[in-house]
Amino acid sequence: MIPFNLMKAEGGKTAYIDTGAWSDKAIKEAQRLGTTDIVASSKDKNYNYIPKGYHIGSGYDYVHCTSNNTIFGTQMKDFPKVDAPLICDMSSDILSRQLDFAQFDMIYAGVQKNMGPAGATMIAVKKSILGQSGHNIPAYLDLEQHIKNDSMYNTPSVFAVYTSMLTLEWLDAQGGVAAIEKLNQAKANLLYNEIDSNPLFKGTTEIEDRSPMNATFVLTNEAAHKEAFDGLCKDAGISQLAGHRSVGGYRASM
């Protein structure tokens, strides 16, 4: 939807920051419609850090980034200052921390982590950036169509909407995003402190780029301790701690 709506049909050019599996998928979609520059990437170290010190030139229709990377356990703490619309995929950390949301021109998220059930998706977009691509956009992929129809262009999943509402009401009752950010950070600190202080474990990402949402780690001696550790987790009622199949190890989602 993003390249259809925001990349110009004639001479379209976009910039992407490649920080993991989901930004890589987004890049492949943009490449279908026009020139797509990867202006920064951490692929060289299997995405275990967030790129820094990169330069984003001018002339782009938009710049795309992914705020949190579940598979690799990294999170962007700062976002680039650009002279083009800034688009951010916040699927895995939406509503988890306070940000200056005004810096973004579009935020989108599969909200199954923090807001609703799998299949629920949210988009927040500045209307001023739409309607300029020149593409003949399929109706369902046209963001303006959804806006004109009050997000009811199709029959929505009522269950997804209702459960998202319940989660938002719960979040509000906790004190909102500011309060949940403190709770998230406390949980992350508890887990990361154990990973760092216990010689059995080793974190897999650069410390300054660690995600408070997804902690990734490995056993320092898997052959000696994996069976025992997995058994302890099972006895404690902890399931699905295995890391993503593309990286192995372990991953705990806060």
mmCIF file of C-alpha atoms in Angstrom:
data_model
loop_
_atom_site.group_PDB
_atom_site.id
_atom_site.type_symbol
_atom_site.label_atom_id
_atom_site.label_comp_id
_atom_site.label_asym_id
_atom_site.label_seq_id
_atom_site.Cartn_x
_atom_site.Cartn_y
_atom_site.Cartn_z
ATOM 1 C CA MET A 1 0.000 0.000 0.000
ATOM 2 C CA ILE A 2 2.797 2.418 0.850
ATOM 3 C CA PRO A 3 4.591 2.477 -2.536
ATOM 4 C CA PHE A 4 1.251 2.575 -4.398
ATOM 5 C CA ASN A 5 0.068 5.559 -2.374
ATOM 6 C CA LEU A 6 3.317 7.465 -1.884
ATOM 7 C CA MET A 7 5.853 6.528 -4.581
ATOM 8 C CA LYS A 8 5.365 8.557 -7.740
ATOM 9 C CA ALA A 9 4.368 6.559 -10.814
ATOM 10 C CA GLU A 10 6.868 8.477 -12.948
ATOM 11 C CA GLY A 11 10.415 8.633 -11.619
ATOM 12 C CA GLY A 12 9.474 7.381 -8.173
ATOM 13 C CA LYS A 13 12.339 7.090 -5.686
ATOM 14 C CA THR A 14 12.269 6.002 -2.063
ATOM 15 C CA ALA A 15 14.717 5.433 0.805
ATOM 16 C CA TYR A 16 14.602 2.492 3.235
ATOM 17 C CA ILE A 17 16.510 1.784 6.436
ATOM 18 C CA ASP A 18 17.101 -1.974 6.587
ATOM 19 C CA THR A 19 17.124 -3.235 10.180
ATOM 20 C CA GLY A 20 15.601 -6.703 9.961
ATOM 21 C CA ALA A 21 13.209 -9.176 8.383
ATOM 22 C CA TRP A 22 10.213 -6.854 8.173
ATOM 23 C CA SER A 23 12.071 -3.904 6.669
ATOM 24 C CA ASP A 24 13.526 -6.362 4.151
ATOM 25 C CA LYS A 25 10.000 -7.444 3.184
ATOM 26 C CA ALA A 26 8.942 -3.810 2.830
ATOM 27 C CA ILE A 27 11.940 -3.092 0.611
ATOM 28 C CA LYS A 28 11.008 -5.926 -1.743
ATOM 29 C CA GLU A 29 7.500 -4.475 -2.145
ATOM 30 C CA ALA A 30 8.814 -0.992 -2.911
ATOM 31 C CA GLN A 31 11.201 -2.381 -5.510
ATOM 32 C CA ARG A 32 8.191 -3.576 -7.511
ATOM 33 C CA LEU A 33 7.144 -0.006 -8.273
ATOM 34 C CA GLY A 34 10.267 2.109 -8.547
ATOM 35 C CA THR A 35 13.804 2.992 -7.473
ATOM 36 C CA THR A 36 14.405 1.937 -3.879
ATOM 37 C CA ASP A 37 17.622 2.987 -2.142
ATOM 38 C CA ILE A 38 18.771 1.189 1.007
ATOM 39 C CA VAL A 39 20.362 4.152 2.761
ATOM 40 C CA ALA A 40 21.452 2.217 5.868
ATOM 41 C CA SER A 41 21.564 -1.442 6.847
ATOM 42 C CA SER A 42 22.697 -3.688 9.677
ATOM 43 C CA LYS A 43 22.484 -6.835 7.581
ATOM 44 C CA ASP A 44 26.280 -7.182 7.673
ATOM 45 C CA LYS A 45 26.070 -8.357 11.310
ATOM 46 C CA ASN A 46 22.811 -10.278 11.026
ATOM 47 C CA TYR A 47 20.848 -7.216 12.160
ATOM 48 C CA ASN A 48 22.234 -7.219 15.708
ATOM 49 C CA TYR A 49 22.453 -3.396 15.825
ATOM 50 C CA ILE A 50 20.723 -0.248 14.550
ATOM 51 C CA PRO A 51 22.691 1.663 11.865
ATOM 52 C CA LYS A 52 24.027 5.086 12.852
ATOM 53 C CA GLY A 53 25.850 7.938 11.192
ATOM 54 C CA TYR A 54 24.199 7.451 7.819
ATOM 55 C CA HIS A 55 23.137 10.224 5.472
ATOM 56 C CA ILE A 56 19.814 10.414 3.672
ATOM 57 C CA GLY A 57 19.917 12.602 0.594
ATOM 58 C CA SER A 58 17.113 14.607 -0.957
ATOM 59 C CA GLY A 59 14.635 13.881 -3.719
ATOM 60 C CA TYR A 60 12.897 10.924 -2.108
ATOM 61 C CA ASP A 61 9.136 10.446 -2.221
ATOM 62 C CA TYR A 62 9.330 9.051 1.317
ATOM 63 C CA VAL A 63 11.711 7.482 3.831
ATOM 64 C CA HIS A 64 10.755 4.201 5.531
ATOM 65 C CA CYS A 65 11.970 2.718 8.814
ATOM 66 C CA THR A 66 10.957 -0.039 11.224
ATOM 67 C CA SER A 67 10.972 1.019 14.863
ATOM 68 C CA ASN A 68 11.364 -2.395 16.528
ATOM 69 C CA ASN A 69 12.705 -5.677 15.229
ATOM 70 C CA THR A 70 11.212 -8.654 17.020
ATOM 71 C CA ILE A 71 13.322 -11.377 15.444
ATOM 72 C CA PHE A 72 16.650 -9.713 16.214
ATOM 73 C CA GLY A 73 15.730 -7.844 19.416
ATOM 74 C CA THR A 74 16.674 -4.304 18.375
ATOM 75 C CA GLN A 75 14.823 -1.007 18.613
ATOM 76 C CA MET A 76 15.376 2.431 17.090
ATOM 77 C CA LYS A 77 15.818 4.977 19.882
ATOM 78 C CA ASP A 78 16.058 7.962 17.517
ATOM 79 C CA PHE A 79 14.640 8.598 14.078
ATOM 80 C CA PRO A 80 16.189 10.373 11.092
ATOM 81 C CA LYS A 81 15.419 14.006 10.331
ATOM 82 C CA VAL A 82 14.450 14.051 6.665
ATOM 83 C CA ASP A 83 12.941 16.446 4.125
ATOM 84 C CA ALA A 84 10.561 13.775 2.837
ATOM 85 C CA PRO A 85 7.574 12.057 4.460
ATOM 86 C CA LEU A 86 8.781 9.703 7.195
ATOM 87 C CA ILE A 87 6.958 6.374 7.293
ATOM 88 C CA CYS A 88 7.376 3.989 10.225
ATOM 89 C CA ASP A 89 6.360 0.371 10.741
ATOM 90 C CA MET A 90 5.611 0.189 14.482
ATOM 91 C CA SER A 91 4.057 -3.263 14.469
ATOM 92 C CA SER A 92 5.869 -4.612 17.504
ATOM 93 C CA ASP A 93 6.195 -1.560 19.785
ATOM 94 C CA ILE A 94 3.145 0.584 19.048
ATOM 95 C CA LEU A 95 1.747 2.079 22.303
ATOM 96 C CA SER A 96 4.694 0.727 24.306
ATOM 97 C CA ARG A 97 6.630 3.986 24.718
ATOM 98 C CA GLN A 98 6.292 7.735 24.474
ATOM 99 C CA LEU A 99 7.487 9.296 21.234
ATOM 100 C CA ASP A 100 7.117 12.548 19.367
ATOM 101 C CA PHE A 101 4.588 11.136 16.944
ATOM 102 C CA ALA A 102 4.438 14.433 15.046
ATOM 103 C CA GLN A 103 7.771 13.567 13.417
ATOM 104 C CA PHE A 104 6.078 10.829 11.380
ATOM 105 C CA ASP A 105 3.869 11.337 8.343
ATOM 106 C CA MET A 106 2.519 7.802 8.486
ATOM 107 C CA ILE A 107 2.576 5.071 11.115
ATOM 108 C CA TYR A 108 1.327 1.594 10.418
ATOM 109 C CA ALA A 109 1.250 -1.510 12.566
ATOM 110 C CA GLY A 110 0.058 -5.055 12.731
ATOM 111 C CA VAL A 111 -1.141 -4.570 16.291
ATOM 112 C CA GLN A 112 -1.121 -8.192 17.473
ATOM 113 C CA LYS A 113 1.634 -7.483 20.013
ATOM 114 C CA ASN A 114 0.258 -4.624 22.108
ATOM 115 C CA MET A 115 -3.228 -3.666 20.998
ATOM 116 C CA GLY A 116 -5.393 -6.376 19.451
ATOM 117 C CA PRO A 117 -5.547 -9.875 17.974
ATOM 118 C CA ALA A 118 -3.615 -11.094 14.958
ATOM 119 C CA GLY A 119 -5.133 -9.710 11.780
ATOM 120 C CA ALA A 120 -5.875 -6.281 13.258
ATOM 121 C CA THR A 121 -3.970 -3.456 11.572
ATOM 122 C CA MET A 122 -3.827 0.269 12.254
ATOM 123 C CA ILE A 123 -2.726 3.124 10.029
ATOM 124 C CA ALA A 124 -2.300 6.765 11.039
ATOM 125 C CA VAL A 125 -1.515 9.025 8.095
ATOM 126 C CA LYS A 126 -1.372 12.739 7.324
ATOM 127 C CA LYS A 127 -3.947 13.250 4.571
ATOM 128 C CA SER A 128 -1.732 15.915 2.967
ATOM 129 C CA ILE A 129 0.736 13.300 1.640
ATOM 130 C CA LEU A 130 -1.920 11.249 -0.183
ATOM 131 C CA GLY A 131 -3.330 11.510 -3.710
ATOM 132 C CA GLN A 132 -0.078 12.563 -5.360
ATOM 133 C CA SER A 133 1.460 9.308 -6.583
ATOM 134 C CA GLY A 134 -0.167 9.178 -10.013
ATOM 135 C CA HIS A 135 -0.683 5.422 -9.717
ATOM 136 C CA ASN A 136 -3.936 3.760 -10.720
ATOM 137 C CA ILE A 137 -4.258 2.222 -7.265
ATOM 138 C CA PRO A 138 -6.413 -0.882 -6.719
ATOM 139 C CA ALA A 139 -9.320 0.341 -4.607
ATOM 140 C CA TYR A 140 -8.600 -1.748 -1.531
ATOM 141 C CA LEU A 141 -4.967 -0.583 -1.481
ATOM 142 C CA ASP A 142 -5.947 3.096 -1.801
ATOM 143 C CA LEU A 143 -5.634 4.791 1.586
ATOM 144 C CA GLU A 144 -7.923 7.608 0.466
ATOM 145 C CA GLN A 145 -10.672 5.066 -0.166
ATOM 146 C CA HIS A 146 -10.434 3.873 3.432
ATOM 147 C CA ILE A 147 -10.458 7.437 4.751
ATOM 148 C CA LYS A 148 -13.479 8.419 2.641
ATOM 149 C CA ASN A 149 -15.337 5.371 3.949
ATOM 150 C CA ASP A 150 -14.436 5.948 7.612
ATOM 151 C CA SER A 151 -12.306 2.773 7.659
ATOM 152 C CA MET A 152 -15.398 0.799 6.594
ATOM 153 C CA TYR A 153 -14.643 0.226 2.902
ATOM 154 C CA ASN A 154 -15.032 -3.464 3.642
ATOM 155 C CA THR A 155 -16.877 -5.183 6.480
ATOM 156 C CA PRO A 156 -14.369 -5.033 9.330
ATOM 157 C CA SER A 157 -13.536 -7.807 11.742
ATOM 158 C CA VAL A 158 -15.781 -6.808 14.656
ATOM 159 C CA PHE A 159 -13.929 -9.127 17.047
ATOM 160 C CA ALA A 160 -10.620 -7.423 16.223
ATOM 161 C CA VAL A 161 -12.116 -3.958 16.689
ATOM 162 C CA TYR A 162 -13.827 -4.879 19.960
ATOM 163 C CA THR A 163 -10.810 -6.553 21.545
ATOM 164 C CA SER A 164 -8.607 -3.627 20.482
ATOM 165 C CA MET A 165 -11.082 -1.313 22.222
ATOM 166 C CA LEU A 166 -10.876 -3.383 25.408
ATOM 167 C CA THR A 167 -7.080 -3.281 25.326
ATOM 168 C CA LEU A 168 -7.072 0.485 24.811
ATOM 169 C CA GLU A 169 -9.488 0.963 27.700
ATOM 170 C CA TRP A 170 -7.234 -1.213 29.875
ATOM 171 C CA LEU A 171 -4.176 0.775 28.792
ATOM 172 C CA ASP A 172 -5.922 4.040 29.622
ATOM 173 C CA ALA A 173 -6.829 2.712 33.072
ATOM 174 C CA GLN A 174 -3.167 1.875 33.751
ATOM 175 C CA GLY A 175 -2.195 5.483 33.140
ATOM 176 C CA GLY A 176 -1.687 5.399 29.392
ATOM 177 C CA VAL A 177 1.489 5.029 27.375
ATOM 178 C CA ALA A 178 3.663 6.824 29.936
ATOM 179 C CA ALA A 179 2.730 4.322 32.634
ATOM 180 C CA ILE A 180 3.053 1.242 30.440
ATOM 181 C CA GLU A 181 6.480 2.412 29.234
ATOM 182 C CA LYS A 182 7.740 2.314 32.836
ATOM 183 C CA LEU A 183 6.321 -1.177 33.322
ATOM 184 C CA ASN A 184 7.798 -2.402 30.044
ATOM 185 C CA GLN A 185 11.226 -1.005 30.958
ATOM 186 C CA ALA A 186 11.089 -2.599 34.411
ATOM 187 C CA LYS A 187 10.385 -6.004 32.889
ATOM 188 C CA ALA A 188 13.140 -5.507 30.330
ATOM 189 C CA ASN A 189 15.640 -4.430 32.997
ATOM 190 C CA LEU A 190 14.854 -7.495 35.097
ATOM 191 C CA LEU A 191 15.504 -9.851 32.194
ATOM 192 C CA TYR A 192 18.509 -8.072 30.677
ATOM 193 C CA ASN A 193 20.192 -7.754 34.083
ATOM 194 C CA GLU A 194 19.965 -11.529 34.475
ATOM 195 C CA ILE A 195 21.285 -12.102 30.959
ATOM 196 C CA ASP A 196 24.246 -9.791 31.606
ATOM 197 C CA SER A 197 25.113 -10.996 35.110
ATOM 198 C CA ASN A 198 24.683 -14.740 34.624
ATOM 199 C CA PRO A 199 27.559 -16.484 32.811
ATOM 200 C CA LEU A 200 25.081 -19.034 31.418
ATOM 201 C CA PHE A 201 23.594 -16.431 29.066
ATOM 202 C CA LYS A 202 24.711 -13.957 26.448
ATOM 203 C CA GLY A 203 22.662 -11.238 24.754
ATOM 204 C CA THR A 204 22.767 -11.210 20.961
ATOM 205 C CA THR A 205 22.311 -7.489 20.231
ATOM 206 C CA GLU A 206 24.322 -4.342 20.844
ATOM 207 C CA ILE A 207 23.411 -3.107 24.332
ATOM 208 C CA GLU A 208 22.580 0.444 23.226
ATOM 209 C CA ASP A 209 20.115 -0.891 20.635
ATOM 210 C CA ARG A 210 18.356 -3.479 22.770
ATOM 211 C CA SER A 211 14.609 -3.710 22.481
ATOM 212 C CA PRO A 212 12.534 -3.445 25.682
ATOM 213 C CA MET A 213 9.915 -5.450 23.788
ATOM 214 C CA ASN A 214 11.927 -8.472 22.661
ATOM 215 C CA ALA A 215 15.003 -9.793 24.430
ATOM 216 C CA THR A 216 17.126 -12.153 22.364
ATOM 217 C CA PHE A 217 19.824 -14.284 23.955
ATOM 218 C CA VAL A 218 21.724 -17.558 23.686
ATOM 219 C CA LEU A 219 23.251 -20.030 26.115
ATOM 220 C CA THR A 220 27.029 -19.665 26.325
ATOM 221 C CA ASN A 221 27.320 -23.467 26.328
ATOM 222 C CA GLU A 222 24.258 -24.823 24.580
ATOM 223 C CA ALA A 223 25.498 -28.401 24.436
ATOM 224 C CA ALA A 224 25.913 -28.537 28.223
ATOM 225 C CA HIS A 225 22.879 -26.559 29.362
ATOM 226 C CA LYS A 226 20.125 -26.496 26.736
ATOM 227 C CA GLU A 227 18.289 -29.595 27.972
ATOM 228 C CA ALA A 228 18.336 -28.424 31.581
ATOM 229 C CA PHE A 229 17.330 -24.844 30.750
ATOM 230 C CA ASP A 230 14.495 -25.943 28.490
ATOM 231 C CA GLY A 231 13.312 -28.252 31.264
ATOM 232 C CA LEU A 232 13.338 -25.424 33.810
ATOM 233 C CA CYS A 233 11.285 -23.245 31.453
ATOM 234 C CA LYS A 234 8.747 -26.011 30.903
ATOM 235 C CA ASP A 235 8.414 -26.647 34.632
ATOM 236 C CA ALA A 236 7.835 -22.922 35.182
ATOM 237 C CA GLY A 237 5.056 -22.846 32.605
ATOM 238 C CA ILE A 238 7.097 -20.805 30.135
ATOM 239 C CA SER A 239 6.457 -21.780 26.526
ATOM 240 C CA GLN A 240 7.462 -20.508 23.071
ATOM 241 C CA LEU A 241 10.771 -19.085 24.312
ATOM 242 C CA ALA A 242 12.699 -20.411 21.329
ATOM 243 C CA GLY A 243 14.204 -17.768 19.065
ATOM 244 C CA HIS A 244 12.957 -17.270 15.531
ATOM 245 C CA ARG A 245 13.920 -20.098 13.197
ATOM 246 C CA SER A 246 16.198 -17.749 11.237
ATOM 247 C CA VAL A 247 18.438 -16.928 14.224
ATOM 248 C CA GLY A 248 17.996 -19.653 16.845
ATOM 249 C CA GLY A 249 18.712 -19.132 20.533
ATOM 250 C CA TYR A 250 15.938 -17.691 22.678
ATOM 251 C CA ARG A 251 13.564 -14.745 22.495
ATOM 252 C CA ALA A 252 11.389 -13.400 25.299
ATOM 253 C CA SER A 253 8.660 -10.928 24.396
ATOM 254 C CA MET A 254 7.782 -8.510 27.176
#
